[in-house]
């Protein structure tokens, strides 16, 4: 979560700098890529966590009890 928050803050700051003419579009695009990668990493972590929970429920026989 920290990585995503940092990436969002960095991108938002860079967007303001770009709009003010202090940085190039290339710098903004690089930070946009970093933000996308941070979002993807968070999604992957969530997927792995939910898959682990599902595997645990399946292994313990509680998968169908919660439905």
mmCIF file of N, CA and C in Angstrom:
data_model
loop_
_atom_site.group_PDB
_atom_site.id
_atom_site.type_symbol
_atom_site.label_atom_id
_atom_site.label_comp_id
_atom_site.label_asym_id
_atom_site.label_seq_id
_atom_site.Cartn_x
_atom_site.Cartn_y
_atom_site.Cartn_z
ATOM 1 N N UNK A 1 0.831 -1.201 0.000
ATOM 2 C CA UNK A 1 0.000 0.000 0.000
ATOM 3 C C UNK A 1 0.869 1.255 0.000
ATOM 4 N N UNK A 2 1.977 1.217 0.728
ATOM 5 C CA UNK A 2 2.861 2.383 0.768
ATOM 6 C C UNK A 2 3.405 2.712 -0.610
ATOM 7 N N UNK A 3 3.771 1.695 -1.347
ATOM 8 C CA UNK A 3 4.321 1.913 -2.684
ATOM 9 C C UNK A 3 3.297 2.588 -3.588
ATOM 10 N N UNK A 4 2.060 2.152 -3.499
ATOM 11 C CA UNK A 4 1.006 2.746 -4.316
ATOM 12 C C UNK A 4 0.750 4.189 -3.899
ATOM 13 N N UNK A 5 0.711 4.453 -2.619
ATOM 14 C CA UNK A 5 0.496 5.828 -2.141
ATOM 15 C C UNK A 5 1.622 6.742 -2.601
ATOM 16 N N UNK A 6 2.855 6.251 -2.494
ATOM 17 C CA UNK A 6 4.004 7.036 -2.940
ATOM 18 C C UNK A 6 3.907 7.323 -4.436
ATOM 19 N N UNK A 7 3.561 6.303 -5.209
ATOM 20 C CA UNK A 7 3.472 6.467 -6.665
ATOM 21 C C UNK A 7 2.370 7.456 -7.035
ATOM 22 N N UNK A 8 1.242 7.396 -6.335
ATOM 23 C CA UNK A 8 0.151 8.342 -6.609
ATOM 24 C C UNK A 8 0.567 9.773 -6.285
ATOM 25 N N UNK A 9 1.224 9.943 -5.135
ATOM 26 C CA UNK A 9 1.687 11.282 -4.745
ATOM 27 C C UNK A 9 2.720 11.812 -5.731
ATOM 28 N N UNK A 10 3.649 10.955 -6.132
ATOM 29 C CA UNK A 10 4.692 11.364 -7.070
ATOM 30 C C UNK A 10 4.088 11.752 -8.415
ATOM 31 N N UNK A 11 3.120 10.972 -8.876
ATOM 32 C CA UNK A 11 2.493 11.283 -10.160
ATOM 33 C C UNK A 11 1.713 12.591 -10.084
ATOM 34 N N UNK A 12 0.953 12.772 -9.026
ATOM 35 C CA UNK A 12 0.167 14.002 -8.884
ATOM 36 C C UNK A 12 1.064 15.235 -8.811
ATOM 37 N N UNK A 13 2.175 15.115 -8.096
ATOM 38 C CA UNK A 13 3.122 16.230 -8.018
ATOM 39 C C UNK A 13 3.736 16.499 -9.390
ATOM 40 N N UNK A 14 4.078 15.423 -10.094
ATOM 41 C CA UNK A 14 4.664 15.575 -11.431
ATOM 42 C C UNK A 14 3.661 16.184 -12.403
ATOM 43 N N UNK A 15 2.406 15.824 -12.271
ATOM 44 C CA UNK A 15 1.378 16.393 -13.142
ATOM 45 C C UNK A 15 1.284 17.903 -12.943
ATOM 46 N N UNK A 16 1.333 18.331 -11.703
ATOM 47 C CA UNK A 16 1.327 19.774 -11.423
ATOM 48 C C UNK A 16 2.565 20.447 -12.008
ATOM 49 N N UNK A 17 3.724 19.786 -11.874
ATOM 50 C CA UNK A 17 4.958 20.343 -12.423
ATOM 51 C C UNK A 17 4.891 20.405 -13.948
ATOM 52 N N UNK A 18 4.311 19.379 -14.556
ATOM 53 C CA UNK A 18 4.174 19.367 -16.013
ATOM 54 C C UNK A 18 3.260 20.498 -16.468
ATOM 55 N N UNK A 19 2.128 20.641 -15.790
ATOM 56 C CA UNK A 19 1.179 21.694 -16.159
ATOM 57 C C UNK A 19 1.780 23.086 -15.992
ATOM 58 N N UNK A 20 2.728 23.215 -15.057
ATOM 59 C CA UNK A 20 3.393 24.499 -14.848
ATOM 60 C C UNK A 20 4.584 24.685 -15.790
ATOM 61 N N UNK A 21 4.920 23.644 -16.550
ATOM 62 C CA UNK A 21 6.006 23.743 -17.510
ATOM 63 C C UNK A 21 7.382 23.441 -16.954
ATOM 64 N N UNK A 22 7.451 22.816 -15.770
ATOM 65 C CA UNK A 22 8.747 22.543 -15.142
ATOM 66 C C UNK A 22 9.373 21.217 -15.555
ATOM 67 N N UNK A 23 8.548 20.261 -15.986
ATOM 68 C CA UNK A 23 9.095 18.969 -16.417
ATOM 69 C C UNK A 23 8.512 18.620 -17.785
ATOM 70 N N UNK A 24 9.163 17.687 -18.451
ATOM 71 C CA UNK A 24 8.729 17.287 -19.794
ATOM 72 C C UNK A 24 7.642 16.218 -19.709
ATOM 73 N N UNK A 25 6.992 16.008 -20.826
ATOM 74 C CA UNK A 25 5.978 14.959 -20.917
ATOM 75 C C UNK A 25 6.607 13.591 -20.697
ATOM 76 N N UNK A 26 7.877 13.437 -21.055
ATOM 77 C CA UNK A 26 8.560 12.156 -20.883
ATOM 78 C C UNK A 26 8.715 11.810 -19.408
ATOM 79 N N UNK A 27 9.018 12.806 -18.596
ATOM 80 C CA UNK A 27 9.115 12.574 -17.154
ATOM 81 C C UNK A 27 7.759 12.192 -16.582
ATOM 82 N N UNK A 28 6.729 12.860 -17.050
ATOM 83 C CA UNK A 28 5.377 12.549 -16.583
ATOM 84 C C UNK A 28 4.976 11.132 -16.992
ATOM 85 N N UNK A 29 5.311 10.747 -18.204
ATOM 86 C CA UNK A 29 4.995 9.396 -18.678
ATOM 87 C C UNK A 29 5.730 8.356 -17.847
ATOM 88 N N UNK A 30 6.995 8.608 -17.516
ATOM 89 C CA UNK A 30 7.752 7.672 -16.681
ATOM 90 C C UNK A 30 7.076 7.474 -15.328
ATOM 91 N N UNK A 31 6.622 8.562 -14.735
ATOM 92 C CA UNK A 31 5.939 8.443 -13.449
ATOM 93 C C UNK A 31 4.573 7.782 -13.608
ATOM 94 N N UNK A 32 3.937 7.982 -14.743
ATOM 95 C CA UNK A 32 2.684 7.283 -15.023
ATOM 96 C C UNK A 32 2.896 5.779 -15.113
ATOM 97 N N UNK A 33 4.011 5.379 -15.720
ATOM 98 C CA UNK A 33 4.351 3.955 -15.786
ATOM 99 C C UNK A 33 4.586 3.397 -14.387
ATOM 100 N N UNK A 34 5.299 4.156 -13.564
ATOM 101 C CA UNK A 34 5.563 3.722 -12.198
ATOM 102 C C UNK A 34 4.248 3.546 -11.431
ATOM 103 N N UNK A 35 3.320 4.470 -11.620
ATOM 104 C CA UNK A 35 2.020 4.377 -10.963
ATOM 105 C C UNK A 35 1.258 3.144 -11.449
ATOM 106 N N UNK A 36 1.287 2.889 -12.731
ATOM 107 C CA UNK A 36 0.613 1.702 -13.275
ATOM 108 C C UNK A 36 1.214 0.420 -12.720
ATOM 109 N N UNK A 37 2.535 0.380 -12.602
ATOM 110 C CA UNK A 37 3.197 -0.800 -12.058
ATOM 111 C C UNK A 37 2.850 -1.001 -10.590
ATOM 112 N N UNK A 38 2.753 0.084 -9.834
ATOM 113 C CA UNK A 38 2.377 -0.021 -8.424
ATOM 114 C C UNK A 38 0.947 -0.535 -8.287
ATOM 115 N N UNK A 39 0.058 -0.054 -9.143
ATOM 116 C CA UNK A 39 -1.332 -0.536 -9.120
ATOM 117 C C UNK A 39 -1.401 -2.013 -9.484
ATOM 118 N N UNK A 40 -0.623 -2.406 -10.482
ATOM 119 C CA UNK A 40 -0.601 -3.810 -10.886
ATOM 120 C C UNK A 40 -0.069 -4.690 -9.761
ATOM 121 N N UNK A 41 0.973 -4.235 -9.084
ATOM 122 C CA UNK A 41 1.536 -5.003 -7.973
ATOM 123 C C UNK A 41 0.517 -5.185 -6.857
ATOM 124 N N UNK A 42 -0.233 -4.135 -6.570
ATOM 125 C CA UNK A 42 -1.263 -4.236 -5.531
ATOM 126 C C UNK A 42 -2.349 -5.227 -5.943
ATOM 127 N N UNK A 43 -2.763 -5.171 -7.195
ATOM 128 C CA UNK A 43 -3.765 -6.120 -7.679
ATOM 129 C C UNK A 43 -3.257 -7.556 -7.615
ATOM 130 N N UNK A 44 -2.007 -7.761 -8.011
ATOM 131 C CA UNK A 44 -1.425 -9.103 -7.952
ATOM 132 C C UNK A 44 -1.366 -9.611 -6.514
ATOM 133 N N UNK A 45 -1.007 -8.733 -5.583
ATOM 134 C CA UNK A 45 -0.964 -9.124 -4.173
ATOM 135 C C UNK A 45 -2.356 -9.512 -3.686
ATOM 136 N N UNK A 46 -3.365 -8.754 -4.074
ATOM 137 C CA UNK A 46 -4.741 -9.086 -3.686
ATOM 138 C C UNK A 46 -5.176 -10.424 -4.277
ATOM 139 N N UNK A 47 -4.835 -10.655 -5.530
ATOM 140 C CA UNK A 47 -5.183 -11.919 -6.177
ATOM 141 C C UNK A 47 -4.547 -13.084 -5.438
ATOM 142 N N UNK A 48 -3.263 -12.962 -5.106
ATOM 143 C CA UNK A 48 -2.563 -14.037 -4.397
ATOM 144 C C UNK A 48 -3.161 -14.256 -3.011
ATOM 145 N N UNK A 49 -3.529 -13.176 -2.342
ATOM 146 C CA UNK A 49 -4.115 -13.301 -1.006
ATOM 147 C C UNK A 49 -5.446 -14.044 -1.083
ATOM 148 N N UNK A 50 -6.326 -13.631 -2.003
ATOM 149 C CA UNK A 50 -7.624 -14.288 -2.128
ATOM 150 C C UNK A 50 -7.477 -15.742 -2.572
ATOM 151 N N UNK A 51 -6.526 -16.009 -3.435
ATOM 152 C CA UNK A 51 -6.280 -17.390 -3.856
ATOM 153 C C UNK A 51 -5.815 -18.224 -2.666
ATOM 154 N N UNK A 52 -4.985 -17.634 -1.813
ATOM 155 C CA UNK A 52 -4.534 -18.335 -0.613
ATOM 156 C C UNK A 52 -5.673 -18.616 0.348
ATOM 157 N N UNK A 53 -6.554 -17.651 0.523
ATOM 158 C CA UNK A 53 -7.723 -17.846 1.390
ATOM 159 C C UNK A 53 -8.617 -18.948 0.827
ATOM 160 N N UNK A 54 -8.825 -18.925 -0.479
ATOM 161 C CA UNK A 54 -9.649 -19.959 -1.112
ATOM 162 C C UNK A 54 -9.010 -21.333 -0.966
ATOM 163 N N UNK A 55 -7.697 -21.402 -1.137
ATOM 164 C CA UNK A 55 -6.997 -22.682 -0.991
ATOM 165 C C UNK A 55 -7.101 -23.191 0.441
ATOM 166 N N UNK A 56 -6.963 -22.301 1.405
ATOM 167 C CA UNK A 56 -7.094 -22.687 2.812
ATOM 168 C C UNK A 56 -8.503 -23.205 3.094
ATOM 169 N N UNK A 57 -9.509 -22.504 2.596
ATOM 170 C CA UNK A 57 -10.893 -22.938 2.800
ATOM 171 C C UNK A 57 -11.138 -24.294 2.146
ATOM 172 N N UNK A 58 -10.597 -24.486 0.969
ATOM 173 C CA UNK A 58 -10.746 -25.766 0.278
ATOM 174 C C UNK A 58 -10.052 -26.876 1.060
ATOM 175 N N UNK A 59 -8.838 -26.599 1.520
ATOM 176 C CA UNK A 59 -8.048 -27.609 2.231
ATOM 177 C C UNK A 59 -8.679 -28.013 3.555
ATOM 178 N N UNK A 60 -9.352 -27.076 4.195
ATOM 179 C CA UNK A 60 -9.962 -27.372 5.497
ATOM 180 C C UNK A 60 -11.416 -27.809 5.368
ATOM 181 N N UNK A 61 -11.933 -27.832 4.149
ATOM 182 C CA UNK A 61 -13.300 -28.274 3.928
ATOM 183 C C UNK A 61 -14.353 -27.247 4.283
ATOM 184 N N UNK A 62 -13.961 -26.002 4.413
ATOM 185 C CA UNK A 62 -14.925 -24.963 4.788
ATOM 186 C C UNK A 62 -15.355 -24.117 3.602
ATOM 187 N N UNK A 63 -14.914 -24.452 2.430
ATOM 188 C CA UNK A 63 -15.204 -23.641 1.247
ATOM 189 C C UNK A 63 -16.703 -23.518 0.996
ATOM 190 N N UNK A 64 -17.427 -24.619 1.088
ATOM 191 C CA UNK A 64 -18.853 -24.593 0.780
ATOM 192 C C UNK A 64 -19.705 -24.114 1.949
ATOM 193 N N UNK A 65 -19.170 -24.123 3.155
ATOM 194 C CA UNK A 65 -19.932 -23.692 4.324
ATOM 195 C C UNK A 65 -20.275 -22.216 4.271
ATOM 196 N N UNK A 66 -19.403 -21.420 3.681
ATOM 197 C CA UNK A 66 -19.605 -19.972 3.660
ATOM 198 C C UNK A 66 -20.517 -19.517 2.526
ATOM 199 N N UNK A 67 -20.888 -20.404 1.621
ATOM 200 C CA UNK A 67 -21.728 -20.019 0.481
ATOM 201 C C UNK A 67 -23.171 -19.978 0.828
#
